[in-house]
Coordinates of C-alpha atoms in Angstrom, one line a residue:
X16 CA 0.1 -0.1 -0.3
X17 CA 3.3 2.4 0.3
X18 CA 4.3 2.5 -3.0
X19 CA 5.1 5.8 -3.7
X20 CA 4.1 7.2 -6.8
X21 CA 6.9 10.0 -8.7
X22 CA 5.3 12.2 -10.3
X23 CA 6.9 12.6 -14.0
X24 CA 6.6 15.9 -14.7
X25 CA 9.7 17.9 -16.1
X26 CA 10.1 20.7 -13.7
X27 CA 12.5 22.6 -16.2
X28 CA 12.3 26.5 -16.3
X29 CA 8.7 26.6 -14.3
X30 CA 8.8 29.8 -13.5
X31 CA 8.3 30.7 -17.4
X32 CA 5.3 27.5 -17.7
X33 CA 3.2 30.1 -16.0
X34 CA 2.8 32.4 -19.1
X35 CA 3.3 29.6 -21.5
X36 CA 1.6 30.5 -24.1
X37 CA -1.1 33.7 -24.5
X38 CA -4.3 32.5 -23.2
X39 CA -7.3 33.9 -25.2
X40 CA -10.7 34.3 -23.8
X41 CA -12.0 30.8 -25.5
X42 CA -9.2 29.1 -24.6
X43 CA -8.9 30.4 -20.7
X44 CA -12.7 30.2 -19.9
X45 CA -14.1 27.4 -22.5
X46 CA -12.0 25.2 -24.1
X47 CA -9.9 25.1 -21.2
X48 CA -7.7 22.3 -20.4
X49 CA -6.7 23.6 -16.7
X50 CA -7.9 21.1 -14.3
X51 CA -8.9 24.1 -11.8
X52 CA -11.2 26.6 -14.6
X53 CA -13.2 22.8 -15.9
X54 CA -14.1 22.1 -12.0
X55 CA -15.7 26.1 -12.0
X56 CA -17.4 24.9 -15.0
X57 CA -18.7 22.0 -13.7
X58 CA -19.8 23.4 -10.7
X59 CA -21.8 25.9 -12.4
X60 CA -23.3 24.1 -14.5
X61 CA -24.4 21.4 -12.4
X62 CA -26.1 24.7 -9.9
X63 CA -27.8 26.0 -13.0
X64 CA -29.4 21.8 -12.8
X65 CA -30.0 22.5 -9.8
X66 CA -31.7 25.2 -9.9
X67 CA -33.8 23.5 -12.6
X68 CA -34.6 20.7 -10.2
X69 CA -35.3 22.4 -7.4
X70 CA -38.2 25.2 -9.5
X71 CA -39.3 21.6 -10.7
X72 CA -40.0 20.3 -7.1
X73 CA -41.9 23.0 -5.6
X74 CA -44.5 22.7 -8.6
X75 CA -45.2 19.3 -8.0
X76 CA -45.9 20.5 -4.0
X77 CA -48.1 22.8 -4.9
X78 CA -49.9 20.7 -6.5
X79 CA -49.7 18.2 -3.7
X80 CA -50.4 20.3 -1.1
X81 CA -53.1 22.2 -3.2
X82 CA -54.4 19.4 -5.8
X83 CA -57.1 20.7 -8.2
X84 CA -56.2 24.2 -7.5
X85 CA -55.7 26.8 -9.5
X86 CA -52.3 28.8 -10.0
X87 CA -51.4 31.6 -11.9
X88 CA -47.3 30.5 -11.9
X89 CA -48.7 26.7 -13.3
X90 CA -50.0 28.4 -16.4
X91 CA -46.8 31.0 -16.8
X92 CA -44.9 28.3 -16.2
X93 CA -46.5 25.0 -17.8
X94 CA -48.5 26.7 -20.4
X95 CA -51.0 24.0 -22.4
X96 CA -49.9 21.9 -19.6
X97 CA -52.0 23.4 -17.0
X98 CA -55.4 24.8 -19.1
X99 CA -56.8 27.8 -17.0
X100 CA -53.9 27.1 -14.1
X101 CA -55.0 23.9 -13.1
X102 CA -51.8 21.2 -13.2
X103 CA -52.2 18.2 -15.6
X104 CA -51.7 14.7 -14.4
X105 CA -49.9 14.1 -17.2
X106 CA -47.4 17.0 -16.8
X107 CA -46.9 16.3 -13.0
X108 CA -45.4 12.9 -13.6
X109 CA -43.4 15.3 -16.0
X110 CA -41.8 17.3 -13.6
X111 CA -41.5 14.5 -10.9
X112 CA -39.2 12.6 -14.1
X113 CA -37.2 15.2 -15.0
X114 CA -36.5 17.0 -11.2
X115 CA -34.9 13.3 -10.1
X116 CA -33.2 12.7 -13.3
X117 CA -31.2 16.5 -12.7
X118 CA -30.7 15.4 -9.0
X119 CA -29.4 12.8 -9.0
X120 CA -27.2 12.8 -12.1
X121 CA -27.4 16.3 -13.4
X122 CA -26.1 17.5 -10.5
X123 CA -25.4 15.0 -7.4
X124 CA -22.7 13.2 -9.6
X125 CA -21.1 15.2 -11.9
X126 CA -22.0 18.4 -10.1
X127 CA -20.6 16.9 -7.0
X128 CA -17.9 14.6 -8.4
X129 CA -16.8 16.7 -11.2
X130 CA -16.3 19.5 -9.4
X131 CA -14.2 18.4 -6.5
X132 CA -12.6 15.3 -8.5
X133 CA -11.3 17.9 -10.7
X134 CA -10.2 20.4 -8.1
X135 CA -8.4 18.5 -5.7
X136 CA -7.0 15.6 -6.9
X137 CA -4.1 17.0 -8.9
X138 CA -3.8 20.1 -6.3
X139 CA -4.1 17.2 -3.3
X140 CA -1.5 14.3 -4.4
X141 CA 1.1 17.1 -5.6
X142 CA 0.2 17.1 -9.5
X143 CA 0.8 19.8 -12.1
X144 CA -2.8 18.7 -13.7
X145 CA -4.7 15.7 -14.9
X146 CA -3.5 12.8 -16.5
X147 CA -4.9 13.9 -20.0
X148 CA -6.1 17.8 -19.8
X149 CA -7.8 16.9 -23.2
X150 CA -10.1 13.9 -21.7
X151 CA -10.5 16.5 -19.3
X152 CA -12.6 19.1 -21.5
X153 CA -14.2 16.8 -23.1
X154 CA -15.6 15.3 -20.3
X155 CA -17.1 18.2 -19.3
X156 CA -18.1 19.3 -22.7
X157 CA -20.0 16.2 -23.0
X158 CA -22.0 16.6 -20.0
X159 CA -22.7 20.0 -21.8
X160 CA -24.3 18.9 -24.5
X161 CA -26.3 16.3 -22.2
X162 CA -27.7 19.0 -20.2
X163 CA -28.7 21.0 -23.1
X164 CA -30.7 17.9 -24.3
X165 CA -32.1 17.0 -21.1
X166 CA -33.3 20.8 -20.7
X167 CA -34.5 21.0 -24.5
X168 CA -36.8 17.8 -24.1
X169 CA -39.3 19.7 -21.5
X170 CA -39.6 21.9 -24.8
X171 CA -41.3 19.2 -26.9
X172 CA -44.7 19.3 -28.1
X173 CA -45.8 16.1 -26.3
X174 CA -44.0 16.6 -23.2
X175 CA -41.1 15.2 -21.5
X176 CA -40.2 11.7 -20.3
X177 CA -42.8 10.9 -18.0
X178 CA -42.0 7.4 -16.8
X179 CA -40.6 8.4 -13.4
X180 CA -36.7 8.9 -13.4
X181 CA -36.0 4.9 -13.0
X182 CA -38.2 5.2 -16.7
X183 CA -39.0 1.7 -16.3
X184 CA -41.0 0.1 -19.4
X185 CA -43.1 -0.7 -20.6
X186 CA -44.0 3.4 -20.9
X187 CA -40.1 3.8 -21.6
X188 CA -40.3 1.7 -24.1
X189 CA -43.6 2.5 -26.1
X190 CA -43.6 5.6 -27.9
X191 CA -47.5 5.8 -27.9
X192 CA -48.0 4.6 -24.0
X193 CA -48.3 8.5 -22.8
X194 CA -47.7 11.7 -23.9
X195 CA -44.4 11.9 -22.4
X196 CA -43.2 8.5 -23.7
X197 CA -42.8 10.3 -27.4
X198 CA -39.6 12.2 -28.1
X199 CA -38.9 13.6 -24.7
X200 CA -38.1 9.8 -23.8
X201 CA -36.0 9.5 -26.8
X202 CA -34.5 12.8 -25.9
X203 CA -33.8 11.8 -22.2
X204 CA -32.1 8.5 -23.3
X205 CA -30.3 10.4 -26.3
X206 CA -28.8 12.6 -23.2
X207 CA -28.1 10.3 -21.0
X208 CA -25.6 7.7 -23.2
X209 CA -24.3 11.1 -23.5
X210 CA -23.6 11.6 -19.8
X211 CA -22.6 7.7 -19.6
X212 CA -19.6 9.1 -21.9
X213 CA -19.0 12.3 -20.0
X214 CA -19.0 10.1 -16.4
X215 CA -16.4 7.7 -18.1
X216 CA -13.4 9.8 -19.6
X217 CA -14.1 11.5 -16.3
X218 CA -13.6 8.7 -13.7
X219 CA -10.7 6.8 -16.2
X220 CA -9.0 10.5 -16.1
X221 CA -9.2 10.4 -12.3
X222 CA -8.1 6.7 -11.8
X223 CA -5.0 7.6 -13.6
X224 CA -3.9 10.3 -12.4
X225 CA -4.2 9.4 -9.1
X226 CA -2.2 5.5 -9.3
X227 CA 0.4 7.7 -11.4
X228 CA 0.9 11.8 -10.3
X229 CA 1.5 11.2 -6.7
X230 CA 4.2 13.7 -5.6
X231 CA 7.3 12.0 -4.2
X232 CA 6.9 11.0 -0.6
X233 CA 2.8 10.9 -1.6
X234 CA 2.1 7.1 -0.6
X235 CA -1.5 5.6 -1.2
X236 CA -1.7 6.2 3.3
X237 CA -1.0 9.5 2.7
X238 CA -3.7 10.7 0.8
X239 CA -6.0 12.9 2.4
X240 CA -9.6 11.3 2.8
X241 CA -11.0 13.6 -0.3
X242 CA -9.0 11.6 -2.7
X243 CA -9.6 8.0 -1.3
X244 CA -13.3 8.5 -1.8
X245 CA -13.0 10.1 -5.2
X246 CA -10.5 7.4 -6.0
X247 CA -13.5 4.7 -4.8
X248 CA -15.9 6.7 -6.5
X249 CA -14.4 6.5 -10.1
X250 CA -14.0 2.9 -9.9
X251 CA -17.4 2.8 -8.8
X252 CA -18.7 4.6 -12.3
X253 CA -16.1 2.7 -14.1
X254 CA -17.7 -1.0 -13.1
X255 CA -21.5 0.4 -13.1
X256 CA -22.4 2.6 -15.6
X257 CA -21.5 1.0 -19.1
X258 CA -24.8 -1.5 -17.9
X259 CA -26.8 1.6 -17.5
X260 CA -26.0 2.5 -21.1
X261 CA -26.3 -0.8 -22.3
X262 CA -30.0 -0.9 -21.0
X263 CA -30.6 2.4 -22.7
X264 CA -29.2 1.2 -25.9
X265 CA -32.0 -1.7 -25.5
X266 CA -34.5 0.6 -24.7
X267 CA -33.8 2.4 -28.0
X268 CA -33.5 -0.6 -30.1
X269 CA -37.4 -1.4 -28.3
X270 CA -38.2 1.6 -29.4
X271 CA -37.2 2.1 -32.4
X272 CA -36.1 -0.9 -34.4
X273 CA -39.4 -3.2 -33.4
X274 CA -37.2 -4.9 -30.8
X275 CA -38.2 -7.0 -27.5
X276 CA -36.6 -7.0 -25.0
X277 CA -38.5 -5.1 -22.3
X278 CA -41.7 -6.2 -24.0
X279 CA -44.1 -8.8 -24.1
X280 CA -47.7 -9.9 -24.5
X281 CA -49.1 -6.0 -24.1
X282 CA -52.6 -4.9 -25.2
X283 CA -53.6 -1.1 -26.4
X284 CA -57.1 -0.4 -25.8
X285 CA -57.9 -4.1 -26.7
X286 CA -55.3 -4.8 -29.6
X287 CA -52.6 -7.1 -29.0
X288 CA -49.1 -5.8 -30.1
X289 CA -46.7 -7.9 -31.3
X290 CA -43.9 -7.7 -28.8
X291 CA -42.7 -11.3 -27.7
X292 CA -40.4 -12.4 -25.0
X293 CA -38.9 -9.5 -23.0
X294 CA -39.1 -8.7 -19.6
X295 CA -39.0 -5.2 -17.8
X296 CA -37.7 -7.0 -14.7
X297 CA -34.6 -7.7 -16.9
X298 CA -34.9 -3.8 -17.0
X299 CA -34.8 -3.3 -13.9
X300 CA -32.4 -5.3 -13.2
X301 CA -29.9 -3.5 -15.3
X302 CA -31.3 0.2 -14.6
X303 CA -30.4 -1.0 -10.4
X304 CA -27.0 -2.9 -10.9
X305 CA -26.1 0.6 -11.7
X306 CA -28.8 2.6 -9.7
X307 CA -27.7 2.0 -6.3
X308 CA -23.8 1.9 -6.9
X309 CA -24.9 5.6 -8.0
X310 CA -26.4 6.2 -4.6
X311 CA -22.9 5.6 -3.3
X312 CA -21.1 7.4 -6.2
X313 CA -22.9 10.2 -4.9
X314 CA -22.5 9.9 -1.3
X315 CA -19.3 8.9 -1.4
X316 CA -17.6 12.3 -1.9
X317 CA -19.3 14.3 0.8
X318 CA -18.2 11.4 3.0
X319 CA -14.6 12.7 1.8
X320 CA -15.7 16.3 2.0
X321 CA -16.6 16.1 4.9
X322 CA -13.9 13.8 6.1
X323 CA -11.4 16.8 5.4
X324 CA -13.7 19.7 6.4
X325 CA -13.7 18.0 10.2
X326 CA -10.8 17.3 10.5
X327 CA -9.5 20.8 9.7
X328 CA -12.3 22.2 11.5
X329 CA -12.4 20.3 14.8
X330 CA -8.2 20.7 14.8
X331 CA -8.2 16.7 15.7
X332 CA -6.8 14.0 13.5
X333 CA -9.2 12.4 11.9
X334 CA -10.4 9.4 14.0
X335 CA -9.6 5.9 12.6
X336 CA -8.4 7.1 9.5
X337 CA -7.2 3.2 8.4
X338 CA -10.9 2.0 9.2
X339 CA -12.7 5.3 7.0
X340 CA -10.5 3.8 3.3
X341 CA -11.4 0.1 4.9
X342 CA -14.7 1.4 5.3
X343 CA -15.0 3.2 1.8
X344 CA -13.6 0.0 -0.2
X345 CA -16.3 -2.2 1.9
X346 CA -19.1 -0.2 0.6
X347 CA -17.7 -0.1 -3.3
X348 CA -17.7 -3.7 -2.8
X349 CA -20.7 -4.1 -1.4
X350 CA -22.5 -1.7 -3.7
X351 CA -22.7 -3.9 -6.5
X352 CA -24.1 -6.8 -4.6
X353 CA -27.9 -5.1 -3.4
X354 CA -29.2 -4.1 -6.6
X355 CA -32.2 -6.9 -5.7
X356 CA -33.5 -4.2 -2.4
X357 CA -35.4 -2.0 -4.8
X358 CA -37.2 -4.6 -6.6
X359 CA -38.7 -6.9 -3.7
X360 CA -41.7 -6.5 -5.1
X361 CA -41.0 -7.7 -8.6
X362 CA -41.8 -11.1 -7.9
X363 CA -38.5 -12.0 -6.9
X364 CA -38.1 -15.3 -5.5
X365 CA -38.7 -15.0 -1.5
X366 CA -34.8 -17.1 -1.2
X367 CA -33.0 -14.7 -3.3
X368 CA -34.9 -11.8 -1.0
X369 CA -33.4 -12.9 1.5
X370 CA -30.1 -13.2 0.0
X371 CA -30.1 -9.0 -1.2
X372 CA -31.3 -8.7 2.7
X373 CA -28.1 -9.7 3.7
X374 CA -25.8 -8.2 1.8
X375 CA -28.1 -4.3 2.5
X376 CA -27.7 -5.1 5.8
X377 CA -24.2 -5.8 5.8
X378 CA -23.6 -2.5 4.2
X379 CA -25.0 -0.8 7.1
X380 CA -21.6 -1.8 8.8
X381 CA -18.7 0.3 6.8
X382 CA -21.8 3.1 6.8
X383 CA -21.7 3.2 10.8
X384 CA -18.3 3.0 11.2
X385 CA -17.9 6.5 9.3
X386 CA -20.5 7.9 11.0
X387 CA -19.1 7.0 14.7
X388 CA -15.7 7.9 13.2
X389 CA -16.9 11.5 12.7
X390 CA -18.4 11.3 16.0
X391 CA -15.6 10.5 17.8
X392 CA -13.2 12.9 15.4
X393 CA -16.1 15.4 16.5
X394 CA -15.4 15.2 20.3
X395 CA -13.5 17.1 22.5
X396 CA -12.2 18.7 19.2
X397 CA -11.3 22.9 19.4
X398 CA -14.8 23.1 16.7
X399 CA -13.9 25.8 14.5
X400 CA -18.5 26.9 13.3
X401 CA -17.6 28.0 10.0
X402 CA -20.2 27.1 7.4
X403 CA -18.4 24.1 6.0
X404 CA -18.4 22.2 9.6
X405 CA -21.9 23.4 10.2
X406 CA -22.9 21.7 6.7
X407 CA -20.8 18.6 7.8
X408 CA -22.2 17.8 10.5
X409 CA -25.5 18.2 8.7
X410 CA -24.2 15.8 6.6
X411 CA -23.6 13.5 9.5
X412 CA -27.3 13.7 11.1
X413 CA -29.3 13.8 7.7
X414 CA -26.9 10.4 7.0
X415 CA -27.8 8.4 10.7
X416 CA -31.4 9.8 10.6
X417 CA -31.6 8.1 6.6
X418 CA -29.8 5.3 7.1
X419 CA -31.8 4.3 10.0
X420 CA -34.9 3.9 7.7
X421 CA -33.3 2.2 5.2
X422 CA -32.6 -0.7 7.0
X423 CA -36.8 -0.9 6.9
X424 CA -36.5 -0.7 2.9
X425 CA -33.7 -3.1 3.4
X426 CA -35.2 -6.3 5.0
X427 CA -37.4 -7.8 2.0
X428 CA -40.7 -8.9 5.1
X429 CA -40.8 -5.2 6.1
X430 CA -40.0 -3.4 2.6
X431 CA -43.3 -5.1 1.6
X432 CA -45.4 -2.8 3.6
X433 CA -43.7 0.5 2.6
X434 CA -42.9 -0.1 -1.1
X435 CA -43.0 3.0 -3.4
X436 CA -44.6 5.0 -0.7
X437 CA -43.5 8.2 0.2
X438 CA -41.5 6.2 2.9
X439 CA -39.2 5.6 0.7
X440 CA -39.1 8.8 -0.7
X441 CA -38.1 10.0 2.8
X442 CA -35.5 7.5 3.0
X443 CA -33.6 8.2 0.0
X444 CA -33.8 11.9 0.1
X445 CA -32.5 12.7 3.4
X446 CA -29.6 9.5 3.1
X447 CA -28.8 10.6 -0.6
X448 CA -29.8 13.8 -2.0
X449 CA -29.8 15.9 1.5
X450 CA -26.5 14.6 2.2
X451 CA -24.8 14.4 -0.8
X452 CA -26.2 18.2 -0.9
X453 CA -24.6 19.1 2.0
X454 CA -21.1 17.3 1.1
X455 CA -21.8 19.5 -1.4
X456 CA -22.1 22.6 -0.1
X457 CA -19.3 22.5 2.5
X458 CA -17.1 21.9 0.0
X459 CA -17.8 24.9 -1.9
X460 CA -17.7 27.2 1.5
X461 CA -14.3 25.4 1.9
X462 CA -12.5 25.1 -1.0
X463 CA -14.5 28.5 -2.8
X464 CA -10.8 30.5 -1.8
X465 CA -9.0 28.1 -3.9
X466 CA -11.3 27.8 -6.6
X467 CA -12.2 31.9 -6.9
X468 CA -8.3 32.9 -6.4
X469 CA -8.1 33.3 -2.6
X470 CA -11.9 34.9 -1.9
X471 CA -14.1 34.3 0.5
X472 CA -17.5 34.2 0.9
X473 CA -19.6 36.0 3.3
X474 CA -19.7 33.9 6.8
X475 CA -22.7 35.5 8.3
X476 CA -24.5 34.4 4.9
X477 CA -23.6 31.2 5.1
X478 CA -24.8 30.8 8.4
X479 CA -28.5 32.1 7.4
X480 CA -28.0 29.4 4.6
X481 CA -27.2 26.8 6.5
X482 CA -30.0 27.0 9.8
X483 CA -32.7 27.8 7.1
X484 CA -31.8 24.8 5.0
X485 CA -31.5 22.6 7.8
X486 CA -34.5 22.7 10.0
X487 CA -36.1 23.4 6.0
X488 CA -35.0 19.8 5.0
X489 CA -36.1 18.3 8.2
X490 CA -39.1 19.6 8.1
X491 CA -39.9 18.4 4.4
X492 CA -38.7 15.0 4.6
X493 CA -39.6 13.9 8.5
X494 CA -43.6 13.6 8.4
X495 CA -42.9 12.2 5.0
X496 CA -42.1 8.8 6.7
X497 CA -45.3 8.5 9.0
X498 CA -47.2 9.7 5.6
X499 CA -45.5 7.0 3.9
X500 CA -46.2 4.8 6.5
X501 CA -49.6 5.6 6.3
X502 CA -49.7 4.4 3.0
X503 CA -49.5 7.3 0.5
X504 CA -48.2 6.1 -3.0
X505 CA -45.7 8.0 -4.5
X506 CA -46.5 9.2 -7.9
X507 CA -49.8 9.8 -7.5
X508 CA -50.7 13.9 -8.3
X509 CA -53.4 14.0 -6.1
X510 CA -54.8 11.4 -3.8
X511 CA -58.5 13.0 -3.7
X512 CA -60.2 9.4 -4.5
X513 CA -58.7 7.9 -1.6
X514 CA -61.3 9.5 1.8
X515 CA -58.5 7.6 4.5
X516 CA -56.4 9.9 2.9
X517 CA -58.0 13.4 3.5
X518 CA -56.8 13.9 7.1
X519 CA -53.1 13.8 5.5
X520 CA -53.7 16.6 3.2
X521 CA -52.3 19.3 6.1
X522 CA -49.1 17.7 6.4
X523 CA -48.9 17.8 3.0
X524 CA -49.7 21.8 3.4
X525 CA -46.4 21.5 5.8
X526 CA -43.8 20.1 4.1
X527 CA -44.9 22.0 1.0
X528 CA -44.4 25.1 2.3
X529 CA -41.2 24.1 4.3
X530 CA -39.6 22.7 0.9
X531 CA -41.1 26.7 -0.6
X532 CA -38.7 27.9 2.1
X533 CA -35.8 25.8 2.1
X534 CA -35.7 26.7 -1.4
X535 CA -36.3 30.4 -1.4
X536 CA -33.0 30.5 1.1
X537 CA -31.4 28.9 -1.8
X538 CA -31.2 32.5 -3.2
X539 CA -29.4 33.2 -0.3
X540 CA -26.3 30.7 -1.4
X541 CA -26.5 32.3 -4.6
X542 CA -26.7 35.8 -3.8
X543 CA -23.2 35.0 -1.6
X544 CA -21.2 33.1 -4.1
X545 CA -21.9 35.1 -7.6
X546 CA -21.2 38.5 -5.3
X547 CA -18.2 36.3 -3.2
X548 CA -16.4 35.4 -7.0
X549 CA -16.9 39.1 -7.7
X550 CA -16.4 41.3 -4.6
X551 CA -15.6 38.8 -1.7
X552 CA -12.6 39.7 0.3
X553 CA -9.4 38.1 -0.4
X554 CA -8.4 35.9 2.9
X555 CA -4.7 34.1 3.3
X556 CA -3.1 32.0 1.8
X557 CA -4.2 29.0 4.1
X558 CA -7.4 30.5 5.4
X559 CA -8.7 27.3 7.7
X560 CA -5.1 26.4 8.9
X561 CA -5.1 23.7 7.0
X562 CA -2.3 20.7 6.4
X563 CA -2.8 19.1 3.0
X564 CA -1.2 20.3 -0.5
X565 CA -3.5 22.6 -2.1
X566 CA -3.3 26.0 0.5
X567 CA 0.8 25.2 -0.3
X568 CA 0.0 26.3 -4.1
X569 CA -0.5 30.6 -4.8
X570 CA -3.5 31.9 -4.3
X571 CA -4.3 33.2 -7.7
X572 CA -4.4 30.2 -10.7
X573 CA -0.7 29.4 -12.5
X574 CA -0.8 26.7 -15.7
X575 CA 1.1 24.5 -13.5
X576 CA 0.1 25.0 -10.2
X577 CA 3.4 25.5 -8.9
X578 CA 5.3 28.2 -9.5
X579 CA 8.6 25.9 -8.8
X580 CA 9.1 22.5 -8.1
X581 CA 6.2 20.5 -6.5
X582 CA 6.0 19.9 -2.8
X583 CA 7.6 16.6 -1.6
X584 CA 5.3 15.3 1.0
X585 CA 6.6 13.9 4.6
X586 CA 3.5 13.1 6.6
X587 CA -0.1 12.4 6.3
X588 CA -2.8 15.0 5.9
X589 CA -4.2 15.0 9.9
X590 CA -1.2 16.0 12.1
X591 CA -3.4 18.7 14.2
X592 CA -2.8 19.5 17.6
X593 CA 0.1 17.3 17.4
X594 CA 2.3 17.6 20.7
X595 CA 5.5 16.2 21.5
X596 CA 6.6 14.3 24.2
X597 CA 6.8 18.0 26.8
X598 CA 3.0 18.3 25.7
X599 CA 4.0 22.0 23.3
X600 CA 3.5 21.6 20.2
X601 CA 5.4 20.3 17.8
X602 CA 5.8 23.3 15.6
X603 CA 5.9 25.9 18.0
X604 CA 2.6 28.1 18.7
X605 CA 1.1 26.5 15.3
X606 CA -1.6 23.2 16.0
X607 CA -1.2 21.8 12.8
X608 CA 1.6 20.7 10.7
X609 CA 1.5 20.6 6.9
X610 CA 2.7 17.6 4.8
X611 CA 5.2 19.3 3.5
X612 CA 6.9 19.9 7.0
X613 CA 9.9 17.2 7.1
X614 CA 9.5 14.9 10.9
X615 CA 11.1 16.2 13.3
X616 CA 14.2 14.5 15.0
X617 CA 12.0 11.5 17.5
X618 CA 8.8 12.5 16.0
X619 CA 6.5 9.7 15.5
X620 CA 4.1 9.6 12.3
X621 CA 0.8 8.8 13.6
X622 CA -1.8 6.6 11.5
X623 CA -5.0 5.8 13.3

């Protein structure tokens, strides 16, 4: 494990490298091959997609709280899909579908991984750039093209894809099944195929960079946990995304070329269609073989960010460094053998269900190791409660809250009662949606000075953003568990046909009010973010007094990251509050020791 790789980068005359050639606007800001600029591009594109996704959720939450009511905003935004301001059932399904797709893939996969893997991998391992700057650029532009296609599908005459974000056949496989099954569905599939190509190119680049371009002294066991998380996330992506691509291609074949991979014995208005021999359950297996590793592709980068931010702001070494790495690796392996827990009600053999129950409950162990290690890192720490730290602590809270309900859903006998109800929605929004968003926000507040040349975000606006978001998101998703246990099914655009759910209407209204407040406070974050890019005050070079290598680079972005030779690494990244045998700090008056500082005489290297 402790093989040291050297960055095979020629350091000759690197002072000239900063001015290697005159950059035009296009080569610097648009077709940039610099990992720092590409990370900004991923972040800003992801945030824009997030705005669209959150706006959609507000629209369908209003429909759930006040079914059949007329709203001017519906008529303004949905046009013919909301005659006289009353939302149409078809567009409700379309909003739910595109909301899920945008948030899971475009915001929390590429918006999170694309941003922070690009920004931090070269900076924290001591590399000049990614292994291939060109592939990195192509990865971003494929992501951008897929984003544009997905947004364009909203404007197709028959409406966007409306089969749920999981796009199960036959709704997705038969163009005549519903309005959203036509051109909107085709564009969804094309967009996702391009998105997967983007994700694979990025992942391969991240893996090669971590393995081959570490600086002298940077062994795998000296890497910050952020890099371990991004590295393993990329491996999961390479293993599982091609399976979704195959499912999408087979779906395109069924839709356009008359095959029957996922279709059999279908009747439409009494007429039997020619499809025979296919199985929609086959599609479910292919989808969830990506779909479950996907939730770890979403949450692992957030876990890595939280581990780093928490150690820095607790002024303590991360507790159980090697156990944290082991749990990341265990999660990665187990994530590929639990997909069947999404399919307990698909007619699965009960014995196979018990196997998936076993593997699913097993994955709770490495998850719990991480949760306990975070709590222990905070214990008796000198806590710096800045916005990044608050979001990190919030992430641990939502991860535990959402994870506990996962134990219920992972058990095949208990899951049957709450499957496809709001209980499931409450579970996965807390455990991967809100948790990953908190990790993303923690990362933005923490590394904003690195991303935008030393500028700092406004701390007080950060506090407003955190507290309203934290209370609001629990206000939305905590009551949802009880609505689900009462039996309210997901994806119904109104429940007025079921008198037994009438008394739950007030809870729907409560959740919607919280959702609107939480969405509005994101405008505070957007204002803070944009204003800080242009007018933020420049902080010190190492504002959080952190140990990792990225804070040794100059504040202004230069080609190649370091003006001279790449620094050499002598220790792990978590030597905070380290004292010698006399109880004095190893470096007098300083409670942190950067990785570039050699071990002092008689000093032992820590690694829990």
